[in-house]
Amino acid sequence: MAPSNQHHDIAVLMQRSTQGDRSALSRLLTLANSADHLAAVKESLEQRHACSPPVIGLTGSAGVGKSSLLGALASHFAECGERVGILACDPESPMTGGALLGDRIRILRAATSPEASERIFVRSLSTASGQQALPPNIDLMLQAMKTFGFDRIFVETVGAGQGDIAIRRVADIVVLVLQPQAGDELQWQKAGILEIADIVVINKADLPGSDRTLAEVTEQLHAGRAPSVPVLKTSIARNEGLDEFYRAIDLAQASLKLRR
Ligand SMILES: Nc1nc2c(ncn2[C@@H]2O[C@H](COP(=O)(O)OP(=O)(O)OP(=O)(O)O)[C@@H](O)[C@H]2O)c(=O)[nH]1
Ligand SMILES: [Mg+2]
């Protein structure tokens, strides 16, 4: 793209994305991620008054089931007729420098009907270093996503302990995903990330110890400043607790609207 045409081409892509053109949105995200075009994309997006769908962040340690839950959420809301956008942040492999696309595949596979999966858009983003929960240009990527008119946008962070707190700044609603665990020093106590959650989900409730973890998290929340944060149990493996989870997201969004 010649520099003189940059702004014009980006404006065309934004227009096409607004009309629901997925390939235009994809291209916009790619440009927003490239050093050569980043400044022009930023300028163009800043001039635009975008409608703002709620951004829902899923965070939690590696392997707790964030992508699996995201697949269920995306599928559910898409089945209800909504357009769902997903930014999944993958750790970049220090060996190959390439992003892992496993998350993307898992999310898409969860969509039940072809019509519903057509309403789901997934983009995997690699984080610059394995230690970062979100890529540095996440704000710009979200702005680009907002051109499309999604009903909801989900962001999955890389499970990076302390770094997970970064999601609080970009998401309207933060879902902290945990799994049953034993031992005195629990991962969420260590990282101190319980405070950032609007909803806590204990996933893998089919594994032993979920009731104990639920009781401990609830106690911790009640002792702190967030007694009203819902704590739920889900099992993707057994397809349990998911309806409550969808309802909790809707409730959190309803109270967000009241606050806005
Ligand atoms: N037993 C059990 N396994 C589950 C459940 N949910 C997910 N898993 C499995 O846990 C593994 C990790 O799931 P993911 O959804 O990739 O977890 P993640 O948090 O996205 O992982 P990262 O993105 O690598 O941090 C997969 O093998 C899933 O099949 C569950 O409810 N019960
Ligand atoms: Mg994942």
Short mmCIF file of C-alpha atoms and ligand atoms in Angstrom, two decimals:
data_model
loop_
_atom_site.label_atom_id
_atom_site.label_comp_id
_atom_site.label_asym_id
_atom_site.label_seq_id
_atom_site.Cartn_x
_atom_site.Cartn_y
_atom_site.Cartn_z
CA MET A 1 0.00 0.00 0.00
CA ALA A 2 1.55 3.34 -1.06
CA PRO A 3 1.66 5.80 1.86
CA SER A 4 -0.50 8.36 0.02
CA ASN A 5 -3.25 5.79 -0.40
CA GLN A 6 -3.03 4.48 3.14
CA HIS A 7 -5.77 6.58 4.70
CA HIS A 8 -8.10 6.12 1.77
CA ASP A 9 -7.65 2.33 1.74
CA ILE A 10 -8.11 2.11 5.50
CA ALA A 11 -11.28 4.21 5.26
CA VAL A 12 -12.62 1.79 2.62
CA LEU A 13 -11.78 -1.21 4.84
CA MET A 14 -13.51 0.43 7.81
CA GLN A 15 -16.58 1.12 5.72
CA ARG A 16 -16.69 -2.45 4.44
CA SER A 17 -16.19 -3.83 7.95
CA THR A 18 -19.12 -1.71 9.16
CA GLN A 19 -21.22 -3.43 6.49
CA GLY A 20 -20.29 -6.85 7.90
CA ASP A 21 -17.42 -7.76 5.56
CA ARG A 22 -15.30 -10.24 7.54
CA SER A 23 -12.34 -10.14 5.18
CA ALA A 24 -12.21 -6.34 5.48
CA LEU A 25 -12.13 -6.65 9.28
CA SER A 26 -9.39 -9.28 9.03
CA ARG A 27 -7.31 -7.03 6.82
CA LEU A 28 -7.87 -4.08 9.16
CA LEU A 29 -6.63 -6.15 12.11
CA THR A 30 -3.58 -7.20 10.11
CA LEU A 31 -2.77 -3.59 9.25
CA ALA A 32 -3.31 -2.57 12.88
CA ASN A 33 -0.69 -5.17 13.74
CA SER A 34 1.92 -4.06 11.23
CA ALA A 35 4.53 -1.46 12.07
CA ASP A 36 4.18 0.24 8.66
CA HIS A 37 0.45 0.87 8.87
CA LEU A 38 -0.20 1.10 12.59
CA ALA A 39 -0.07 4.92 12.77
CA ALA A 40 -2.48 5.39 9.86
CA VAL A 41 -4.94 2.82 11.24
CA LYS A 42 -4.78 4.49 14.63
CA GLU A 43 -5.49 7.92 13.17
CA SER A 44 -8.40 6.65 11.06
CA LEU A 45 -9.97 4.74 13.93
CA GLU A 46 -9.62 7.64 16.33
CA GLN A 47 -11.63 9.87 14.01
CA ARG A 48 -14.47 7.43 14.00
CA HIS A 49 -17.27 7.41 16.53
CA ALA A 50 -17.81 3.70 17.02
CA CYS A 51 -20.70 2.13 18.85
CA SER A 52 -19.33 0.20 21.79
CA PRO A 53 -20.43 -3.37 22.42
CA PRO A 54 -19.50 -4.80 25.81
CA VAL A 55 -16.02 -6.29 26.01
CA ILE A 56 -15.89 -9.42 28.12
CA GLY A 57 -12.47 -10.69 29.20
CA LEU A 58 -11.67 -14.24 30.20
CA THR A 59 -8.55 -14.67 32.25
CA GLY A 60 -6.96 -17.38 34.37
CA SER A 61 -3.99 -19.69 34.46
CA ALA A 62 -2.91 -21.81 31.52
CA GLY A 63 -5.12 -24.78 30.75
CA VAL A 64 -8.04 -24.00 33.10
CA GLY A 65 -10.48 -24.06 30.18
CA LYS A 66 -10.75 -20.43 29.02
CA SER A 67 -10.94 -21.34 25.31
CA SER A 68 -13.38 -24.17 25.96
CA LEU A 69 -15.68 -21.83 27.92
CA LEU A 70 -15.30 -19.17 25.25
CA GLY A 71 -16.38 -21.72 22.67
CA ALA A 72 -19.51 -22.47 24.69
CA LEU A 73 -20.26 -18.76 25.20
CA ALA A 74 -19.71 -17.83 21.57
CA SER A 75 -21.82 -20.73 20.40
CA HIS A 76 -24.64 -19.89 22.81
CA PHE A 77 -24.85 -16.21 21.94
CA ALA A 78 -24.46 -16.89 18.21
CA GLU A 79 -27.29 -19.43 18.41
CA CYS A 80 -29.38 -16.61 19.92
CA GLY A 81 -28.72 -14.61 16.74
CA GLU A 82 -25.91 -12.38 18.03
CA ARG A 83 -22.73 -11.51 16.20
CA VAL A 84 -19.79 -12.46 18.40
CA GLY A 85 -16.22 -11.24 18.00
CA ILE A 86 -13.30 -12.96 19.71
CA LEU A 87 -9.70 -11.89 20.20
CA ALA A 88 -7.76 -14.86 21.56
CA CYS A 89 -4.28 -14.04 22.78
CA ASP A 90 -1.88 -16.91 22.21
CA PRO A 91 1.53 -17.18 23.75
CA GLU A 92 4.19 -16.87 21.12
CA SER A 93 6.46 -19.85 21.10
CA PRO A 94 9.99 -18.84 22.05
CA MET A 95 11.20 -21.70 19.86
CA THR A 96 9.44 -20.88 16.60
CA GLY A 97 8.18 -17.33 17.15
CA GLY A 98 4.85 -18.49 15.77
CA ALA A 99 1.50 -18.13 17.51
CA LEU A 100 -0.31 -21.28 18.54
CA LEU A 101 -3.62 -21.55 16.78
CA GLY A 102 -5.04 -24.32 18.93
CA ASP A 103 -7.34 -21.91 20.75
CA ARG A 104 -8.90 -20.69 17.55
CA ILE A 105 -9.65 -24.20 16.40
CA ARG A 106 -11.14 -25.17 19.76
CA ILE A 107 -13.40 -22.12 19.77
CA LEU A 108 -14.68 -22.67 16.25
CA ARG A 109 -15.27 -26.36 16.79
CA ALA A 110 -17.63 -25.59 19.65
CA ALA A 111 -20.13 -23.76 17.45
CA THR A 112 -23.03 -26.07 16.95
CA SER A 113 -24.73 -24.99 13.75
CA PRO A 114 -23.18 -23.63 10.53
CA GLU A 115 -25.43 -20.55 10.79
CA ALA A 116 -24.16 -19.86 14.31
CA SER A 117 -20.51 -20.32 13.38
CA GLU A 118 -20.99 -17.80 10.55
CA ARG A 119 -21.84 -15.24 13.22
CA ILE A 120 -18.61 -15.92 15.13
CA PHE A 121 -15.42 -14.14 14.18
CA VAL A 122 -12.18 -15.33 15.83
CA ARG A 123 -8.81 -13.68 15.57
CA SER A 124 -5.76 -15.12 17.31
CA LEU A 125 -3.21 -12.58 18.44
CA SER A 126 0.26 -13.51 19.48
CA THR A 127 1.71 -11.72 22.46
CA ALA A 128 5.21 -10.39 21.95
CA SER A 129 6.61 -12.32 24.86
CA GLY A 130 5.38 -15.38 26.69
CA GLN A 131 5.16 -13.28 29.85
CA GLN A 132 2.51 -10.85 28.60
CA ALA A 133 -1.16 -11.57 29.09
CA LEU A 134 -2.23 -9.16 26.33
CA PRO A 135 -0.44 -7.84 23.25
CA PRO A 136 0.68 -4.20 23.54
CA ASN A 137 -1.65 -2.99 20.77
CA ILE A 138 -4.78 -4.60 22.22
CA ASP A 139 -6.59 -1.22 22.39
CA LEU A 140 -6.17 -0.64 18.67
CA MET A 141 -7.26 -4.20 17.86
CA LEU A 142 -10.40 -3.67 19.93
CA GLN A 143 -11.11 -0.37 18.19
CA ALA A 144 -10.81 -2.15 14.84
CA MET A 145 -13.17 -4.89 16.08
CA LYS A 146 -15.71 -2.25 17.07
CA THR A 147 -16.10 -1.14 13.44
CA PHE A 148 -17.88 -4.42 12.67
CA GLY A 149 -20.97 -4.05 14.85
CA PHE A 150 -20.58 -7.13 17.02
CA ASP A 151 -23.13 -7.59 19.78
CA ARG A 152 -20.38 -8.77 22.13
CA ILE A 153 -16.62 -8.94 21.98
CA PHE A 154 -14.69 -11.52 24.01
CA VAL A 155 -10.99 -11.36 24.81
CA GLU A 156 -9.04 -14.37 26.09
CA THR A 157 -5.77 -13.57 27.82
CA VAL A 158 -2.70 -15.73 28.03
CA GLY A 159 -2.67 -17.28 31.47
CA ALA A 160 0.17 -15.35 33.01
CA GLY A 161 -0.60 -14.99 36.71
CA GLN A 162 0.05 -11.42 37.76
CA GLY A 163 -0.09 -10.18 34.16
CA ASP A 164 -3.74 -11.17 33.97
CA ILE A 165 -4.63 -7.96 35.77
CA ALA A 166 -4.05 -6.12 32.47
CA ILE A 167 -7.44 -7.36 31.27
CA ARG A 168 -9.23 -5.10 33.81
CA ARG A 169 -8.25 -2.01 31.84
CA VAL A 170 -9.62 -3.19 28.48
CA ALA A 171 -12.66 -5.27 29.48
CA ASP A 172 -16.01 -4.07 30.82
CA ILE A 173 -16.61 -7.44 32.44
CA VAL A 174 -13.83 -9.71 33.69
CA VAL A 175 -14.40 -13.43 34.11
CA LEU A 176 -11.75 -15.17 36.19
CA VAL A 177 -11.53 -18.87 35.38
CA LEU A 178 -10.12 -21.26 37.98
CA GLN A 179 -10.04 -25.01 38.33
CA PRO A 180 -10.35 -27.21 41.42
CA GLN A 181 -7.10 -27.34 43.28
CA ALA A 182 -5.60 -28.69 46.41
CA GLY A 183 -2.87 -27.23 48.56
CA ASP A 184 -2.52 -24.32 50.92
CA GLU A 185 -1.18 -21.69 48.60
CA LEU A 186 -3.79 -21.36 45.94
CA GLN A 187 -2.93 -19.82 42.61
CA TRP A 188 -5.53 -17.03 42.83
CA GLN A 189 -4.38 -16.03 46.30
CA LYS A 190 -0.79 -15.90 45.17
CA ALA A 191 -1.45 -13.74 42.17
CA GLY A 192 -3.99 -11.53 43.95
CA ILE A 193 -6.19 -11.49 40.88
CA LEU A 194 -9.45 -12.32 42.61
CA GLU A 195 -10.08 -8.59 43.11
CA ILE A 196 -10.34 -7.86 39.40
CA ALA A 197 -13.15 -10.35 38.73
CA ASP A 198 -16.80 -9.54 38.06
CA ILE A 199 -17.59 -13.25 37.78
CA VAL A 200 -15.53 -16.20 39.07
CA VAL A 201 -15.94 -19.56 37.36
CA ILE A 202 -14.57 -22.79 38.80
CA ASN A 203 -14.32 -24.85 35.64
CA LYS A 204 -13.60 -28.61 35.46
CA ALA A 205 -16.15 -29.15 38.22
CA ASP A 206 -16.14 -32.80 37.15
CA LEU A 207 -12.72 -33.10 38.84
CA PRO A 208 -12.38 -33.61 42.60
CA GLY A 209 -12.15 -30.60 44.90
CA SER A 210 -14.47 -28.17 43.12
CA ASP A 211 -16.77 -27.67 46.14
CA ARG A 212 -13.81 -26.90 48.36
CA THR A 213 -12.37 -24.42 45.88
CA LEU A 214 -15.80 -22.79 45.49
CA ALA A 215 -16.16 -22.44 49.27
CA GLU A 216 -12.67 -20.95 49.61
CA VAL A 217 -13.14 -18.44 46.81
CA THR A 218 -16.55 -17.42 48.16
CA GLU A 219 -15.11 -16.96 51.63
CA GLN A 220 -12.25 -14.89 50.29
CA LEU A 221 -14.62 -12.67 48.30
CA HIS A 222 -16.92 -12.20 51.28
CA ALA A 223 -13.99 -11.30 53.49
CA GLY A 224 -12.89 -8.74 50.91
CA ARG A 225 -14.79 -5.95 49.24
CA ALA A 226 -16.67 -7.98 46.67
CA PRO A 227 -19.35 -10.06 48.39
CA SER A 228 -21.71 -9.75 45.41
CA VAL A 229 -19.36 -11.29 42.82
CA PRO A 230 -21.00 -14.52 41.62
CA VAL A 231 -18.95 -17.71 41.97
CA LEU A 232 -20.10 -20.49 39.65
CA LYS A 233 -19.12 -24.05 38.90
CA THR A 234 -18.97 -25.25 35.29
CA SER A 235 -17.94 -28.42 33.55
CA ILE A 236 -17.36 -28.37 29.84
CA ALA A 237 -16.73 -32.10 29.95
CA ARG A 238 -20.19 -32.74 31.42
CA ASN A 239 -21.92 -29.72 29.90
CA GLU A 240 -22.96 -28.51 33.36
CA GLY A 241 -23.40 -25.07 34.88
CA LEU A 242 -23.26 -23.29 31.54
CA ASP A 243 -26.78 -21.80 31.58
CA GLU A 244 -25.99 -20.14 34.91
CA PHE A 245 -22.78 -18.80 33.38
CA TYR A 246 -24.62 -17.27 30.39
CA ARG A 247 -27.13 -15.70 32.79
CA ALA A 248 -24.33 -14.29 34.96
CA ILE A 249 -22.81 -12.62 31.89
CA ASP A 250 -26.17 -11.08 30.97
CA LEU A 251 -26.69 -9.87 34.53
CA ALA A 252 -23.22 -8.34 34.67
CA GLN A 253 -23.97 -6.58 31.38
CA ALA A 254 -27.29 -5.31 32.65
CA SER A 255 -25.64 -3.75 35.68
CA LEU A 256 -22.92 -2.35 33.43
CA LYS A 257 -25.61 -0.55 31.38
CA LEU A 258 -27.00 0.97 34.55
CA ARG A 259 -23.54 2.24 35.47
CA ARG A 260 -22.78 3.70 32.02
N1 LIG B 1 -12.07 -32.48 32.82
C1 LIG B 1 -12.28 -31.35 32.19
N2 LIG B 1 -11.41 -30.90 31.26
C2 LIG B 1 -11.67 -29.72 30.64
C3 LIG B 1 -12.82 -28.94 30.95
N3 LIG B 1 -12.78 -27.81 30.20
C4 LIG B 1 -11.67 -27.88 29.45
N4 LIG B 1 -10.99 -29.02 29.70
C5 LIG B 1 -9.75 -29.47 29.08
O1 LIG B 1 -8.66 -28.71 29.58
C6 LIG B 1 -7.68 -28.51 28.57
C7 LIG B 1 -7.36 -27.04 28.42
O2 LIG B 1 -8.53 -26.39 27.95
P1 LIG B 1 -8.46 -24.98 27.22
O3 LIG B 1 -9.86 -24.58 26.94
O4 LIG B 1 -7.50 -25.00 26.08
O5 LIG B 1 -7.82 -24.09 28.36
P2 LIG B 1 -7.21 -22.61 28.25
O6 LIG B 1 -7.39 -22.00 29.58
O7 LIG B 1 -7.79 -21.91 27.08
O8 LIG B 1 -5.68 -22.93 27.98
P3 LIG B 1 -4.55 -21.90 27.50
O9 LIG B 1 -5.15 -21.01 26.43
O10 LIG B 1 -3.47 -22.78 26.98
O11 LIG B 1 -4.16 -21.14 28.72
C8 LIG B 1 -8.22 -29.16 27.31
O12 LIG B 1 -7.66 -30.44 27.19
C9 LIG B 1 -9.71 -29.23 27.57
O13 LIG B 1 -10.34 -30.29 26.88
C10 LIG B 1 -13.74 -29.46 31.93
O14 LIG B 1 -14.77 -28.87 32.28
N5 LIG B 1 -13.41 -30.65 32.52
MG MG B 2 -6.87 -20.89 25.52
#
